[in-house]
Coordinates of C-alpha atoms and ligand atoms in Angstrom, one line a residue:
M1 CA 88.7 182.5 40.7
N2 CA 86.2 181.7 38.0
H3 CA 84.1 178.6 38.9
T4 CA 81.2 177.0 37.2
R5 CA 79.8 175.2 40.2
T6 CA 79.6 177.1 43.5
C7 CA 81.7 176.2 46.5
T8 CA 78.6 175.6 48.5
E9 CA 77.1 173.2 45.9
Q10 CA 80.3 171.3 45.2
W11 CA 82.2 171.2 48.6
I12 CA 79.8 172.0 51.4
T13 CA 76.5 170.4 50.5
P14 CA 78.0 166.9 50.3
L15 CA 79.2 167.2 53.9
R16 CA 75.6 167.6 55.3
P17 CA 75.2 164.0 56.4
V18 CA 78.3 164.3 58.6
L19 CA 77.4 167.8 59.9
P20 CA 73.8 167.2 61.2
D21 CA 73.4 170.7 62.5
L22 CA 74.2 172.2 59.1
T23 CA 70.7 173.2 58.1
D24 CA 69.0 174.5 55.0
R25 CA 69.2 177.9 56.5
H26 CA 73.0 177.7 56.9
I27 CA 73.4 176.4 53.3
A28 CA 71.2 179.3 52.1
R29 CA 73.4 181.8 54.0
L30 CA 76.6 180.4 52.6
A31 CA 75.2 180.4 49.1
R32 CA 74.2 184.1 49.7
L33 CA 77.6 184.9 51.0
E34 CA 79.1 183.4 47.8
A35 CA 76.7 185.3 45.6
D36 CA 77.3 188.5 47.5
L37 CA 81.1 188.1 47.2
T38 CA 80.8 187.5 43.5
E39 CA 78.5 190.5 43.0
I40 CA 80.5 192.9 45.2
L41 CA 83.8 191.9 43.7
A42 CA 82.4 192.4 40.2
A43 CA 81.0 195.8 41.2
T44 CA 84.2 197.0 42.9
P45 CA 86.6 198.2 40.3
Q46 CA 90.0 196.6 40.2
A47 CA 91.9 198.8 37.8
G48 CA 94.1 201.5 39.4
A49 CA 93.0 201.0 43.0
P50 CA 95.2 199.2 45.4
A51 CA 94.0 195.7 46.3
S52 CA 93.4 196.7 49.9
V53 CA 90.9 199.5 48.9
R54 CA 88.9 196.9 47.1
L55 CA 89.1 194.4 50.0
L56 CA 88.1 196.9 52.6
A57 CA 85.1 197.9 50.4
V58 CA 84.1 194.2 50.1
R59 CA 84.3 193.9 53.9
R60 CA 82.2 197.0 54.5
R61 CA 79.6 196.0 51.9
L62 CA 79.3 192.5 53.3
A63 CA 79.0 194.0 56.9
E64 CA 76.1 196.1 55.6
R65 CA 74.4 193.0 54.2
V66 CA 75.0 191.0 57.4
R67 CA 73.5 193.8 59.5
T68 CA 70.3 193.8 57.5
D69 CA 70.1 190.0 57.5
H70 CA 67.9 188.8 60.4
S71 CA 67.8 185.1 59.5
S72 CA 70.6 184.0 61.7
G73 CA 68.4 181.9 64.0
N74 CA 69.2 180.4 67.4
N75 CA 72.4 178.5 67.0
T76 CA 74.5 176.9 69.7
R77 CA 78.1 178.1 70.1
E78 CA 79.3 175.0 68.4
T79 CA 77.0 175.4 65.4
K80 CA 78.0 179.1 65.1
A81 CA 81.7 178.0 65.1
M82 CA 81.0 175.5 62.3
A83 CA 79.2 178.2 60.3
E84 CA 82.0 180.6 60.7
A85 CA 84.6 178.0 59.6
L86 CA 82.5 177.2 56.5
A87 CA 82.1 181.0 55.7
G88 CA 86.0 181.2 55.9
F89 CA 86.2 178.2 53.5
V90 CA 83.8 180.0 51.1
C91 CA 85.9 183.2 51.2
G92 CA 89.2 181.3 50.7
F93 CA 87.6 179.4 47.8
H94 CA 87.2 182.7 45.9
D95 CA 90.5 184.3 47.0
L96 CA 92.7 183.9 50.1
D97 CA 92.9 187.7 50.2
L98 CA 89.3 187.6 51.3
R99 CA 90.2 186.0 54.7
D100 CA 89.0 189.1 56.5
A101 CA 85.9 189.6 54.3
V102 CA 83.5 188.6 57.2
G103 CA 83.7 188.3 60.9
P104 CA 85.5 190.2 63.7
G105 CA 88.9 188.7 62.9
H106 CA 91.6 189.8 65.3
G107 CA 88.9 192.2 66.7
R108 CA 87.6 189.2 68.5
M109 CA 90.3 189.8 71.2
I110 CA 88.6 193.2 71.9
L111 CA 85.1 191.7 72.0
R112 CA 86.3 189.0 74.4
H113 CA 88.8 190.8 76.7
G114 CA 88.0 194.5 76.6
T115 CA 86.3 196.5 79.3
E116 CA 82.6 196.6 78.9
Q117 CA 82.6 200.1 77.4
V118 CA 85.4 199.2 75.0
R119 CA 83.6 196.0 74.0
R120 CA 80.4 197.9 73.4
R121 CA 82.1 200.6 71.2
W122 CA 84.0 198.0 69.2
R123 CA 81.0 195.8 68.6
V124 CA 79.5 198.7 66.7
R125 CA 82.7 199.4 64.8
L126 CA 83.4 195.8 63.9
T127 CA 79.8 195.4 62.8
G128 CA 80.3 198.4 60.5
G129 CA 83.3 196.7 58.9
D130 CA 86.3 198.2 60.8
L131 CA 89.4 195.9 60.6
V132 CA 91.7 195.2 63.5
G133 CA 95.4 194.2 63.2
I134 CA 97.6 192.3 65.6
A135 CA 101.1 193.5 66.4
A136 CA 102.9 190.7 68.3
T137 CA 106.0 189.6 66.2
E138 CA 109.4 191.1 66.8
R139 CA 112.8 190.8 65.1
H140 CA 114.0 188.0 67.5
G141 CA 111.3 185.7 66.2
G142 CA 107.5 185.5 66.3
S143 CA 107.6 181.9 67.6
R144 CA 109.0 183.3 71.0
L145 CA 106.3 185.7 72.2
Q146 CA 107.7 185.5 75.8
E147 CA 110.8 187.3 74.7
I148 CA 109.3 190.4 73.2
T149 CA 111.1 193.7 74.0
T150 CA 108.3 196.2 73.4
R151 CA 107.8 197.8 76.8
A152 CA 105.5 200.0 78.8
S153 CA 106.8 202.6 81.1
V154 CA 104.9 204.7 83.6
R155 CA 103.7 208.0 82.1
P156 CA 103.8 211.0 84.4
G157 CA 100.1 212.0 84.7
G158 CA 98.7 208.5 84.3
G159 CA 98.7 205.5 82.0
W160 CA 101.8 204.1 80.2
W161 CA 104.0 204.9 77.3
I162 CA 104.7 202.0 74.9
N163 CA 108.0 201.8 73.0
G164 CA 109.3 199.2 70.7
E165 CA 109.1 197.8 67.2
K166 CA 106.9 195.1 65.7
C167 CA 107.5 193.4 62.3
W168 CA 105.7 191.4 59.7
V169 CA 102.4 193.1 60.7
S170 CA 99.6 192.5 58.3
R171 CA 96.7 195.0 57.7
L172 CA 99.3 197.6 58.4
T173 CA 97.6 200.6 56.9
E174 CA 94.0 199.3 56.6
S175 CA 93.5 198.5 60.3
A176 CA 91.4 200.9 62.4
A177 CA 93.3 199.7 65.5
F178 CA 96.0 197.2 66.5
V179 CA 96.0 194.8 69.4
V180 CA 99.6 195.3 70.6
F181 CA 101.5 192.9 72.8
F182 CA 104.2 194.3 75.1
K183 CA 105.8 193.8 78.6
N184 CA 104.3 195.9 81.4
P185 CA 106.6 197.6 83.9
D186 CA 106.5 194.3 86.0
D187 CA 107.8 192.4 82.9
K188 CA 104.4 190.6 82.3
I189 CA 103.1 190.3 78.8
T190 CA 100.1 192.5 78.3
A191 CA 97.8 193.3 75.4
A192 CA 96.2 196.7 74.6
V193 CA 94.1 198.1 71.8
V194 CA 95.8 201.0 70.1
E195 CA 94.0 203.2 67.6
A196 CA 95.6 203.3 64.2
R197 CA 95.8 207.1 64.3
A198 CA 97.4 207.2 67.7
P199 CA 100.4 209.6 67.8
G200 CA 103.8 207.7 67.9
L201 CA 103.0 204.9 65.4
E202 CA 105.2 204.7 62.4
R203 CA 104.7 202.2 59.6
G204 CA 107.4 200.7 57.3
P205 CA 105.7 198.8 54.5
V206 CA 107.5 195.7 53.1
A207 CA 106.4 194.1 49.8
P208 CA 105.3 190.5 50.4
S209 CA 105.7 187.7 47.8
G210 CA 102.1 186.5 48.4
L211 CA 99.1 187.6 50.4
G212 CA 99.5 191.1 49.0
G213 CA 95.9 192.1 49.6
W214 CA 96.6 193.9 52.9
D215 CA 99.7 196.0 53.5
W216 CA 102.4 194.4 55.5
G217 CA 105.5 195.5 57.3
T218 CA 106.9 197.1 60.5
L219 CA 105.1 199.1 63.1
A220 CA 107.3 201.2 65.3
L221 CA 105.9 202.6 68.6
T222 CA 107.4 205.7 70.2
D223 CA 105.8 206.9 73.4
V224 CA 102.4 205.6 72.4
Q225 CA 100.0 206.3 75.2
V226 CA 97.7 203.6 76.6
S227 CA 95.4 203.8 79.6
E228 CA 94.0 201.1 81.8
D229 CA 90.8 201.1 79.8
D230 CA 92.8 200.1 76.7
L231 CA 94.1 196.8 78.2
L232 CA 92.7 193.5 77.1
G233 CA 92.5 190.8 79.6
G234 CA 93.8 193.1 82.3
N235 CA 97.3 194.1 83.4
G236 CA 99.6 191.2 82.7
G237 CA 96.9 189.0 81.0
G238 CA 98.5 189.2 77.4
L239 CA 99.5 185.5 77.1
A240 CA 96.0 184.3 78.0
V241 CA 94.5 186.7 75.5
F242 CA 96.9 185.4 72.8
R243 CA 96.3 181.8 73.6
Q244 CA 92.5 182.0 73.8
H245 CA 92.3 184.1 70.6
F246 CA 94.4 181.7 68.6
A247 CA 92.6 178.7 69.8
A248 CA 89.5 180.1 68.0
F249 CA 91.3 181.9 65.2
R250 CA 93.6 179.1 63.9
P251 CA 90.7 176.7 62.9
L252 CA 89.3 179.7 60.9
V253 CA 92.7 180.2 59.2
A254 CA 92.8 176.4 58.5
A255 CA 89.3 176.4 56.9
T256 CA 90.1 179.5 54.8
A257 CA 93.4 178.0 53.5
L258 CA 91.5 174.8 52.6
G259 CA 88.9 176.8 50.8
T260 CA 91.7 178.2 48.6
A261 CA 93.0 174.7 47.8
A262 CA 89.4 173.7 47.0
G263 CA 89.1 176.6 44.7
A264 CA 92.2 175.5 42.8
H265 CA 90.9 171.9 42.7
T266 CA 87.6 173.0 41.2
Q267 CA 89.4 175.1 38.6
V268 CA 91.9 172.4 37.6
A269 CA 89.2 169.7 37.5
A270 CA 87.0 172.0 35.3
T271 CA 89.9 172.7 32.9
L272 CA 90.7 169.1 32.6
T273 CA 87.1 168.1 32.0
A274 CA 86.8 170.7 29.3
R275 CA 90.0 169.6 27.6
A276 CA 88.8 166.0 27.6
A277 CA 85.3 167.0 26.4
T278 CA 86.6 169.0 23.5
G279 CA 89.1 166.3 22.5
L280 CA 92.1 168.4 23.3
L281 CA 93.1 165.5 25.6
P282 CA 92.3 162.0 24.2
R283 CA 91.7 160.8 27.8
L284 CA 92.8 161.8 31.3
R285 CA 95.8 160.0 32.6
D286 CA 95.6 157.8 35.7
T287 CA 98.2 159.8 37.5
T288 CA 96.1 163.0 37.0
L289 CA 93.0 161.3 38.2
V290 CA 94.8 159.9 41.3
T291 CA 96.1 163.4 42.2
L292 CA 92.6 164.8 41.8
G293 CA 91.1 162.1 44.0
R294 CA 93.8 162.2 46.7
T295 CA 93.8 166.0 47.0
H296 CA 90.0 166.0 47.2
A297 CA 90.1 163.5 50.0
E298 CA 92.8 165.4 51.8
I299 CA 91.1 168.8 51.6
N300 CA 87.8 167.3 52.9
A301 CA 89.5 165.4 55.7
A302 CA 91.4 168.5 56.8
L303 CA 88.2 170.6 56.6
L304 CA 86.4 168.3 58.9
S305 CA 89.3 168.4 61.3
A306 CA 89.2 172.2 61.2
I307 CA 85.5 172.2 61.9
A308 CA 86.1 169.8 64.8
A309 CA 88.7 172.1 66.2
A310 CA 86.4 175.1 65.9
R311 CA 83.7 173.2 67.7
L312 CA 86.1 172.2 70.5
T313 CA 87.1 175.8 71.1
A314 CA 83.5 176.9 71.1
S315 CA 82.5 174.2 73.6
T316 CA 85.5 175.4 75.8
S317 CA 86.9 171.9 75.6
P318 CA 90.2 171.5 77.5
H319 CA 91.6 169.9 74.3
A320 CA 90.8 172.9 72.0
D321 CA 94.1 174.6 72.3
L322 CA 96.0 171.4 71.2
W323 CA 93.6 170.7 68.4
S324 CA 93.8 174.2 67.0
R325 CA 97.6 174.3 67.0
E326 CA 97.7 170.9 65.2
V327 CA 94.9 171.7 62.8
K328 CA 96.3 175.0 61.6
A329 CA 99.6 173.3 60.7
H330 CA 98.0 170.2 59.2
A331 CA 95.4 172.1 57.1
V332 CA 97.7 174.8 55.8
D333 CA 100.3 172.1 55.0
T334 CA 97.6 170.1 53.2
A335 CA 96.5 173.2 51.2
H336 CA 100.1 174.1 50.4
R337 CA 100.8 170.6 49.1
A338 CA 97.7 170.6 47.0
L339 CA 98.6 174.0 45.5
Q340 CA 102.0 172.6 44.5
E341 CA 100.5 169.6 42.8
L342 CA 97.3 170.8 41.2
P343 CA 98.6 173.6 39.0
L344 CA 101.0 171.1 37.4
L345 CA 98.1 169.2 36.0
V346 CA 97.1 172.1 33.7
G347 CA 100.6 173.0 32.5
A348 CA 102.4 176.3 32.0
G349 CA 99.1 178.3 32.0
G350 CA 99.1 177.9 35.8
F351 CA 102.5 179.7 35.9
R352 CA 101.2 182.9 34.3
A353 CA 101.5 185.9 36.6
D354 CA 97.8 186.6 36.1
S355 CA 96.7 183.1 36.8
A356 CA 94.5 182.5 39.9
L357 CA 96.5 179.3 40.5
S358 CA 99.8 181.2 40.6
K359 CA 98.3 183.7 43.1
A360 CA 96.8 181.0 45.3
R361 CA 100.1 179.2 45.4
A362 CA 102.0 182.4 46.4
D363 CA 99.3 183.4 48.9
I364 CA 99.3 180.0 50.7
G365 CA 103.0 180.3 51.3
G366 CA 102.4 183.3 53.6
L367 CA 100.1 181.2 55.8
L368 CA 103.0 178.8 56.5
Y369 CA 104.3 181.6 58.7
A370 CA 101.3 183.8 59.6
D371 CA 99.3 182.8 62.7
G372 CA 101.9 180.3 63.8
I373 CA 105.0 178.7 62.1
H374 CA 104.3 175.0 61.8
D375 CA 107.3 173.4 63.4
S376 CA 106.7 175.5 66.5
L377 CA 103.0 174.7 66.6
L378 CA 103.6 170.9 66.2
R379 CA 106.5 170.9 68.6
S380 CA 104.4 172.5 71.3
A381 CA 101.6 170.0 70.5
G382 CA 104.1 167.2 70.9
R383 CA 105.2 168.7 74.2
T384 CA 101.6 168.8 75.4
L385 CA 101.1 165.1 74.4
T386 CA 104.2 164.0 76.3
S387 CA 103.5 166.0 79.5
P388 CA 101.9 164.3 82.4
P389 CA 98.2 165.3 82.4
P390 CA 97.5 168.0 85.0
A391 CA 94.9 167.1 87.6
E392 CA 92.5 169.2 85.6
I393 CA 93.2 170.7 82.2
P394 CA 92.0 174.3 82.3
R395 CA 89.0 175.0 80.1
L396 CA 89.2 177.9 77.6
R397 CA 86.7 180.7 78.2
S398 CA 84.2 181.1 75.4
A399 CA 83.4 184.3 73.6
E400 CA 80.0 184.3 75.2
D401 CA 81.5 183.8 78.7
A402 CA 83.7 186.8 78.1
E403 CA 81.0 189.0 76.7
N404 CA 78.4 187.9 79.3
P405 CA 79.9 187.5 82.8
R406 CA 76.6 186.2 84.1
H407 CA 76.9 183.3 81.7
T408 CA 80.3 182.4 83.3
A409 CA 78.8 182.4 86.7
A410 CA 76.1 180.1 85.6
A411 CA 78.4 177.7 83.8
Ligands
FAD501 C1 102.0 186.9 55.5 C2 102.4 187.1 57.0 C3 101.5 187.8 57.8 C4 101.8 188.0 59.1 N1 101.0 188.8 59.9 C5 101.4 189.1 61.1 C6 100.6 190.1 61.9 O1 99.6 190.6 61.4 N2 101.1 190.4 63.1 C7 102.2 189.8 63.7 O2 102.5 190.1 64.8 N3 102.9 188.9 63.0 C8 102.6 188.6 61.7 N4 103.3 187.7 61.0 C9 104.5 187.1 61.6 C10 104.3 185.6 61.9 O3 103.4 185.5 63.0 C11 105.7 185.1 62.2 O4 106.3 184.9 60.9 C12 105.6 183.7 62.9 O5 105.1 183.9 64.2 C13 107.0 183.1 63.0 O6 107.9 184.1 63.4 P1 109.2 184.4 62.6 O7 108.9 184.6 61.2 O8 109.9 185.5 63.3 O9 110.1 183.1 62.7 P2 111.0 182.6 63.9 O10 110.2 182.7 65.2 O11 112.3 183.3 63.8 O12 111.1 181.1 63.5 C14 111.9 180.8 62.3 C15 112.4 179.3 62.5 O13 113.3 179.3 63.6 C16 112.9 178.3 64.5 N5 113.4 178.5 65.8 C17 112.9 179.2 66.8 N6 113.7 179.1 67.9 C18 114.7 178.3 67.5 C19 115.9 177.8 68.2 N7 116.1 178.1 69.5 N8 116.7 177.0 67.5 C20 116.5 176.7 66.2 N9 115.5 177.2 65.5 C21 114.6 177.9 66.2 C22 111.4 178.2 64.4 O14 110.8 177.1 64.9 C23 111.2 178.4 62.9 O15 111.4 177.2 62.2 C24 103.0 187.5 59.6 C25 103.9 186.7 58.8 C26 103.5 186.5 57.5 C27 104.5 185.7 56.6

């Protein structure tokens, strides 16, 4: 989207008094990310090339810049989580398709749950910009992970063969590897990292109505080999991997979606300001001003909730899982509502196929499903809220705990 004031200036800087650990250095890094995104997008030709080629180039170029940036400082886990959520917000502000422009994304599952050797290898690959997809959903419904039918069987000579079919898989052709969820021979859900070029993978692309930046579709697995080293979270540990990953990932999705709504808000407010200034509109109607004020408040309130959820996960709070489920649903619903209302304020121009507002509205629709369908998330949150509290709510393991076992022992 084309904005006059940057996202950092307009949306993030005003939050500083309520985010006391958001320092000048963080603001400078976010502003640099924004400048880098603008520069790289302008330098990466759009015409002719599929969107995903451009997005992957942006991810790799940003990875290069992050590698040579030594100004990250000594942040706590909670501050790092806040900074990541705000980086997601900045990316979403420019285009929801940039949701994987920075960070390990689904590769975080490998960094947290892989064997030491696998983690070491993937740290290098992810730092270089490799992208990781997740293959969990099946035809019977993504909201019921426990019922997946993709299975492992014992392979003569060692390891397993995996057979089954996944659907609605994003980053289908761009991923360097997938984290695949399946049932082990003992019927326990297990996760493994599978290289994208592994024999036995067959892709069936499907055209999406939004979020078209990455390819999307089915991933069939026929006798795909995995060994013990490829398992994440160990044999039968798939549900814990899924739960821990999404406790951290959903607040990022929430912040990114809100960034897209903020981008639309900035664009609509700028258009209306220009129309009033040039006399095209004699004055701005009260209903328009009310919508701008209300959506501004709603986006900010939901962003602060998303940052709170990210911090809860980073601090291994026992409430993190509940918050991240609720916040993903609330934030994406908030962004979706704003994207239904805001384009109406600028008229039919917002309905043009080449309008950034049209694209944002279509893209946000995909996030109503991806990374957790909302009625399922809120229903499970309600169930948690009406269950008798366990003697002790289990704490989530943090990324640092997983990557540094000595840290866990000390905690
Ligand atoms: C843009 C996009 C990207 C995605 N990317 C990925 C990806 O990378 N990897 C991946 O694995 N998946 C991906 N998904 C799939 C996504 O995770 C699923 O869409 C989501 O989990 C919901 O699953 P579903 O669509 O199968 O819906 P379902 O699980 O079928 O749910 C549909 C509706 O049925 C309801 N329902 C469930 N059970 C019952 C019942 N017993 N009675 C009545 N109603 C019921 C649900 O609550 C919901 O309202 C993506 C989807 C989209 C749209």
